CSV table of C-alpha atoms in Angstrom, one decimal:
chain,number,residue,atom,x,y,z
N,1,PHE,CA,-12.2,-10.8,3.5
N,2,ALA,CA,-15.1,-9.0,1.7
N,3,GLY,CA,-15.9,-5.3,1.5
N,4,PRO,CA,-17.9,-2.8,-0.6
N,5,ALA,CA,-16.4,-1.1,-3.6
N,6,GLU,CA,-16.0,2.6,-3.2
N,7,PHE,CA,-17.0,3.4,-6.8
N,8,GLY,CA,-19.7,2.4,-9.3
N,9,GLY,CA,-22.9,0.6,-8.5
N,10,PRO,CA,-23.5,-2.1,-5.8
N,11,ALA,CA,-20.3,-4.1,-5.8
N,12,VAL,CA,-18.1,-6.1,-3.5
N,13,TRP,CA,-14.3,-6.8,-3.5
N,14,THR,CA,-13.2,-10.1,-2.0
N,15,LEU,CA,-9.8,-11.4,-0.9
N,16,ASP,CA,-9.3,-15.1,-0.2
N,17,ALA,CA,-6.3,-16.9,1.1
N,18,ALA,CA,-6.3,-20.7,1.8
N,19,TRP,CA,-4.4,-23.8,2.5
N,20,GLU,CA,-6.1,-27.1,1.5
N,21,ARG,CA,-5.2,-30.7,1.8
N,22,GLU,CA,-7.4,-33.6,0.6
N,23,SER,CA,-6.9,-37.4,0.5
N,24,PHE,CA,-8.5,-39.8,-2.0
N,25,GLY,CA,-8.9,-43.5,-1.7
N,26,PRO,CA,-7.5,-46.1,-4.1
N,27,ALA,CA,-9.4,-46.6,-7.4
N,28,LEU,CA,-10.9,-43.1,-7.4
N,29,VAL,CA,-8.1,-41.1,-9.1
N,30,GLY,CA,-5.5,-43.9,-9.5
N,31,PRO,CA,-4.5,-47.3,-8.3
N,32,ASP,CA,-3.0,-45.9,-5.0
N,33,PHE,CA,-3.9,-43.6,-2.1
N,34,THR,CA,-3.6,-40.0,-3.4
N,35,VAL,CA,-3.1,-36.7,-1.5
N,36,ASP,CA,-3.5,-33.2,-3.0
N,37,GLU,CA,-2.2,-30.1,-1.2
N,38,ARG,CA,-2.3,-26.5,-2.2
N,39,THR,CA,-1.9,-22.9,-0.9
N,40,GLY,CA,-3.2,-19.9,-2.7
N,41,ALA,CA,-4.7,-16.5,-2.8
N,42,ALA,CA,-7.3,-14.8,-5.0
N,43,LEU,CA,-8.8,-11.3,-5.5
N,44,GLY,CA,-12.3,-11.0,-6.7
N,45,TYR,CA,-14.8,-8.3,-7.8
N,46,SER,CA,-18.6,-8.8,-8.0
N,47,ALA,CA,-21.2,-6.3,-9.2
N,48,TRP,CA,-24.8,-6.1,-10.1
N,49,ALA,CA,-24.7,-4.8,-13.7
N,50,GLU,CA,-28.5,-4.9,-13.8
N,51,PRO,CA,-31.2,-5.7,-11.2
N,52,TRP,CA,-31.4,-9.2,-12.7
N,53,LEU,CA,-27.7,-9.7,-13.6
N,54,ARG,CA,-24.5,-10.0,-11.4
N,55,VAL,CA,-21.1,-10.4,-12.9
N,56,HIS,CA,-17.9,-11.8,-11.2
N,57,VAL,CA,-14.2,-11.6,-12.1
N,58,ARG,CA,-11.3,-13.1,-10.2
N,59,GLY,CA,-7.6,-13.8,-10.4
N,60,GLY,CA,-4.9,-15.2,-8.2
N,61,ALA,CA,-2.2,-17.7,-7.7
N,62,ASP,CA,-2.0,-21.3,-6.4
N,63,ASP,CA,0.9,-23.5,-5.5
N,64,TRP,CA,0.4,-27.3,-5.6
N,65,VAL,CA,2.7,-29.7,-3.8
N,66,GLY,CA,4.3,-31.8,-6.5
N,67,ARG,CA,2.9,-29.6,-9.3
N,68,GLY,CA,4.4,-26.2,-8.8
N,69,GLY,CA,2.8,-22.8,-9.2
N,70,PHE,CA,-0.2,-21.7,-11.3
N,71,GLY,CA,-1.7,-18.4,-12.1
N,72,ARG,CA,-5.5,-18.5,-12.2
N,73,ALA,CA,-8.3,-16.3,-13.6
N,74,GLY,CA,-12.0,-16.7,-13.8
N,75,ALA,CA,-15.4,-15.1,-14.5
N,76,GLY,CA,-19.0,-15.8,-13.8
N,77,ILE,CA,-22.6,-14.5,-14.0
N,78,ASP,CA,-25.7,-14.8,-11.8
N,79,VAL,CA,-29.1,-14.3,-13.3
N,80,ARG,CA,-32.4,-13.7,-11.4
N,81,LEU,CA,-35.7,-13.9,-13.3
N,82,ALA,CA,-39.5,-14.2,-12.7
N,83,GLY,CA,-39.4,-12.2,-9.5
N,84,ASP,CA,-36.4,-14.1,-8.2
N,85,HIS,CA,-38.3,-17.4,-8.6
N,86,LEU,CA,-35.8,-18.5,-11.3
N,87,GLY,CA,-32.0,-18.4,-10.8
N,88,PHE,CA,-29.1,-19.3,-13.1
N,89,SER,CA,-25.4,-19.2,-12.6
N,90,ALA,CA,-22.4,-20.0,-14.8
N,91,ASN,CA,-18.7,-19.9,-14.0
N,92,ALA,CA,-15.4,-20.6,-15.9
N,93,ASP,CA,-11.9,-20.7,-14.4
N,94,THR,CA,-8.5,-21.5,-15.8
N,95,TRP,CA,-5.1,-22.4,-14.2
N,96,ILE,CA,-1.9,-21.7,-16.2
N,97,SER,CA,1.3,-23.3,-15.0
N,98,THR,CA,4.3,-21.1,-14.2
N,99,GLY,CA,6.5,-24.1,-14.9
N,100,GLU,CA,6.4,-27.1,-17.2
N,101,GLN,CA,3.1,-28.6,-15.9
N,102,GLN,CA,0.0,-28.6,-18.1
N,103,GLY,CA,-2.7,-26.1,-17.2
N,104,PHE,CA,-6.3,-27.0,-16.7
N,105,GLY,CA,-9.8,-25.5,-16.5
N,106,ARG,CA,-13.1,-25.8,-14.7
N,107,LEU,CA,-16.6,-25.1,-16.0
N,108,GLY,CA,-19.9,-25.1,-14.1
N,109,ALA,CA,-23.5,-24.1,-14.4
N,110,ASP,CA,-26.5,-24.3,-12.1
N,111,ALA,CA,-30.2,-23.5,-12.4
N,112,ALA,CA,-33.0,-23.5,-9.8
N,113,TRP,CA,-36.7,-22.7,-9.7
N,114,THR,CA,-38.9,-22.2,-6.7
N,115,THR,CA,-42.7,-21.7,-6.4
N,116,ARG,CA,-42.4,-19.0,-3.7
N,117,GLY,CA,-39.9,-16.3,-2.8
N,118,ASP,CA,-40.5,-16.7,1.0
N,119,LEU,CA,-40.7,-19.4,3.6
N,120,ARG,CA,-44.5,-19.7,3.9
N,121,GLY,CA,-46.8,-22.6,3.3
N,122,LEU,CA,-46.0,-25.2,0.6
N,123,VAL,CA,-42.8,-24.5,-1.3
N,124,LEU,CA,-41.4,-26.6,-4.2
N,125,THR,CA,-37.8,-26.1,-5.4
N,126,VAL,CA,-36.2,-27.8,-8.4
N,127,ARG,CA,-32.5,-27.6,-9.1
N,128,SER,CA,-30.0,-28.9,-11.7
N,129,GLY,CA,-26.4,-28.4,-12.4
N,130,ILE,CA,-23.3,-29.6,-14.2
N,131,GLU,CA,-19.6,-29.3,-13.4
N,132,SER,CA,-16.6,-30.4,-15.4
N,133,VAL,CA,-12.8,-30.1,-15.1
N,134,GLY,CA,-10.0,-30.8,-17.6
N,135,ARG,CA,-8.1,-34.0,-17.8
N,136,GLU,CA,-5.0,-32.5,-16.1
N,137,ALA,CA,-6.9,-31.1,-13.2
N,138,PRO,CA,-5.9,-32.3,-9.7
N,139,ALA,CA,-8.4,-34.5,-7.9
N,140,MET,CA,-9.0,-31.7,-5.4
N,141,MET,CA,-10.7,-29.8,-8.2
N,142,TRP,CA,-13.0,-32.7,-9.3
N,143,PRO,CA,-16.7,-32.3,-8.6
N,144,GLY,CA,-18.6,-34.8,-6.4
N,145,ALA,CA,-21.9,-35.3,-4.7
N,146,GLY,CA,-22.7,-36.4,-1.2
N,147,ARG,CA,-24.0,-35.3,2.2
N,148,GLY,CA,-22.7,-31.7,1.7
N,149,THR,CA,-19.4,-32.0,3.5
N,150,ALA,CA,-16.5,-32.5,1.0
N,151,ARG,CA,-18.6,-31.0,-1.9
N,152,GLU,CA,-21.7,-28.8,-2.0
N,153,THR,CA,-23.8,-30.9,-4.4
N,154,LEU,CA,-26.3,-33.0,-2.5
N,155,LEU,CA,-26.7,-36.7,-2.8
N,156,ARG,CA,-27.9,-37.3,0.7
N,157,ALA,CA,-27.9,-41.1,1.0
N,158,HIS,CA,-24.2,-41.2,-0.2
N,159,SER,CA,-21.2,-40.0,1.7
N,160,LEU,CA,-18.1,-38.8,-0.1
N,161,LEU,CA,-15.9,-39.0,3.0
N,162,SER,CA,-14.8,-41.9,5.1
N,163,ASP,CA,-12.5,-41.1,8.1
N,164,GLY,CA,-11.6,-37.8,6.3
N,165,VAL,CA,-10.7,-39.5,3.0
N,166,VAL,CA,-12.7,-39.1,-0.2
N,167,THR,CA,-13.9,-42.6,-1.0
N,168,GLY,CA,-17.5,-42.0,-2.4
N,169,ARG,CA,-18.3,-43.3,-5.9
N,170,ALA,CA,-20.2,-40.1,-6.9
N,171,PHE,CA,-16.9,-38.4,-7.7
N,172,ASP,CA,-15.2,-37.9,-11.1
N,173,ARG,CA,-14.1,-35.2,-13.6
N,174,HIS,CA,-17.6,-34.6,-14.8
N,175,LEU,CA,-20.8,-34.4,-12.7
N,176,ALA,CA,-24.4,-33.7,-13.7
N,177,ALA,CA,-26.8,-33.5,-10.7
N,178,GLY,CA,-30.2,-32.2,-9.8
N,179,GLY,CA,-33.2,-32.8,-7.5
N,180,ALA,CA,-36.5,-31.6,-6.2
N,181,GLU,CA,-37.6,-30.7,-2.7
N,182,VAL,CA,-41.0,-29.8,-1.2
N,183,VAL,CA,-41.2,-28.1,2.2
N,184,TYR,CA,-44.3,-27.1,4.2
N,185,TRP,CA,-43.2,-24.0,6.3
N,186,PHE,CA,-44.9,-22.7,9.5
N,187,PRO,CA,-43.9,-20.0,12.0
N,188,ILE,CA,-42.2,-20.8,15.3
N,189,GLY,CA,-41.9,-17.3,16.7
N,190,SER,CA,-39.3,-14.5,16.6
N,191,GLY,CA,-39.3,-14.3,12.8
N,192,ARG,CA,-38.1,-17.9,12.6
N,193,ARG,CA,-39.8,-20.6,10.6
N,194,ALA,CA,-39.7,-24.4,10.5
N,195,GLY,CA,-40.7,-26.9,7.9
N,196,GLY,CA,-41.1,-30.6,7.1
N,197,ALA,CA,-39.4,-31.7,3.8
N,198,ALA,CA,-39.4,-34.5,1.3
N,199,PHE,CA,-36.8,-34.6,-1.4
N,200,VAL,CA,-35.2,-36.5,-4.3
N,201,ASP,CA,-31.5,-36.2,-5.3
N,202,VAL,CA,-30.0,-37.5,-8.6
N,203,ALA,CA,-26.5,-37.5,-10.0
N,204,HIS,CA,-24.4,-38.9,-12.8
N,205,THR,CA,-20.6,-39.0,-12.9
N,206,TRP,CA,-18.2,-39.8,-15.7
N,207,GLY,CA,-14.7,-39.1,-17.1
N,208,SER,CA,-11.9,-41.2,-15.5
N,209,ARG,CA,-14.2,-44.2,-14.9
N,210,PRO,CA,-17.3,-45.7,-16.6
N,211,GLY,CA,-20.3,-43.5,-16.0
N,212,GLU,CA,-22.4,-44.2,-13.0
N,213,SER,CA,-25.9,-42.9,-11.9
N,214,PHE,CA,-27.3,-42.4,-8.5
N,215,ALA,CA,-30.8,-41.6,-7.1
N,216,ASP,CA,-31.7,-40.9,-3.4
N,217,ALA,CA,-34.9,-39.9,-1.6
N,218,GLY,CA,-35.6,-38.8,1.9
N,219,ILE,CA,-37.3,-36.6,4.4
N,220,GLY,CA,-36.1,-33.9,6.8
N,221,LEU,CA,-36.7,-30.8,8.9
N,222,ARG,CA,-35.9,-27.2,7.9
N,223,PHE,CA,-35.2,-24.1,10.1
N,224,GLY,CA,-34.8,-20.6,8.6
N,225,SER,CA,-35.9,-17.0,8.3
N,226,SER,CA,-35.3,-16.1,4.7
N,227,ALA,CA,-35.6,-17.8,1.3
N,228,ARG,CA,-32.5,-16.1,0.1
N,229,GLU,CA,-30.3,-17.2,3.0
N,230,PRO,CA,-29.1,-20.8,3.8
N,231,VAL,CA,-31.5,-22.8,5.9
N,232,LEU,CA,-30.5,-25.4,8.5
N,233,ARG,CA,-31.4,-28.9,7.4
N,234,PHE,CA,-31.7,-32.2,9.2
N,235,ASP,CA,-32.1,-35.1,6.7
N,236,ALA,CA,-32.5,-38.9,6.5
N,237,ALA,CA,-32.1,-40.4,3.0
N,238,THR,CA,-32.0,-43.8,1.3
N,239,GLY,CA,-30.6,-44.9,-2.0
N,240,LEU,CA,-33.2,-45.7,-4.7
N,241,ASN,CA,-30.8,-47.9,-6.8
N,242,ASN,CA,-28.8,-49.3,-3.9
N,243,ARG,CA,-28.9,-49.9,-0.1
N,244,GLU,CA,-27.2,-46.7,1.0
N,245,PHE,CA,-28.7,-44.9,4.0
N,246,ALA,CA,-27.4,-41.7,5.7
N,247,LEU,CA,-28.3,-39.0,8.2
N,248,SER,CA,-27.0,-35.5,7.6
N,249,VAL,CA,-27.1,-32.0,8.9
N,250,GLY,CA,-26.0,-28.8,7.3
N,251,TRP,CA,-26.7,-25.3,5.9
N,252,TRP,CA,-28.1,-25.3,2.4
N,253,ILE,CA,-29.3,-23.0,-0.4
N,254,PRO,CA,-29.5,-23.9,-4.1
N,255,ALA,CA,-26.2,-22.8,-5.8
N,256,ALA,CA,-28.1,-20.8,-8.4
N,257,PHE,CA,-29.6,-18.6,-5.6
N,258,GLN,CA,-26.3,-18.0,-3.7
């Protein structure tokens, strides 16, 4: 649930409640098949402190099967510069156990730059980001990269999921990722636009296993109406340092512009 705040400047309150369950293949987070399950709720507040600066604060509680209860708190910022052509976001969250389990934290930062603020003509977008979780964090909180299903970070020739189980190698406690995409946009009527795209995705993971690097390239189609809203993508990608190949479809916008 989200709704406008009744006081101050432009601001939004959010209320989230969720149940999640994820399964992880052997050798990713341990020698055996692993399942994480949690229920939780969180209250958040987001406001534009300046035309170029938005701040977020949030707090809530989670209950993990086999781990017990945790209180959680977090904060973040979004920055827009150069006429909204440059975006930066940073977030920090911490979970504190209500029992005897050790707490953990999560940090993340993203940056993106685009040559245009609208979907017209030739548009180049470059993005980069890093995510990290503490040693005691459940696998459900680990970052990963793939086709945009189990995690948002794109590495489009590699799939994180196999039959609903996280098995992809681009998955660990620390992730650095980035990429570049060029799209030529043209009108198709009724305010809608389509585009042909070429892209490169890169990622590097490390933490619980030896570090591993990935690089993909591909082509695709785009459909959208605004540069500040997710666009519909259809992509075909191949691995540059292996023989991976994948087709994918989804809604996407760089994290720094969300």
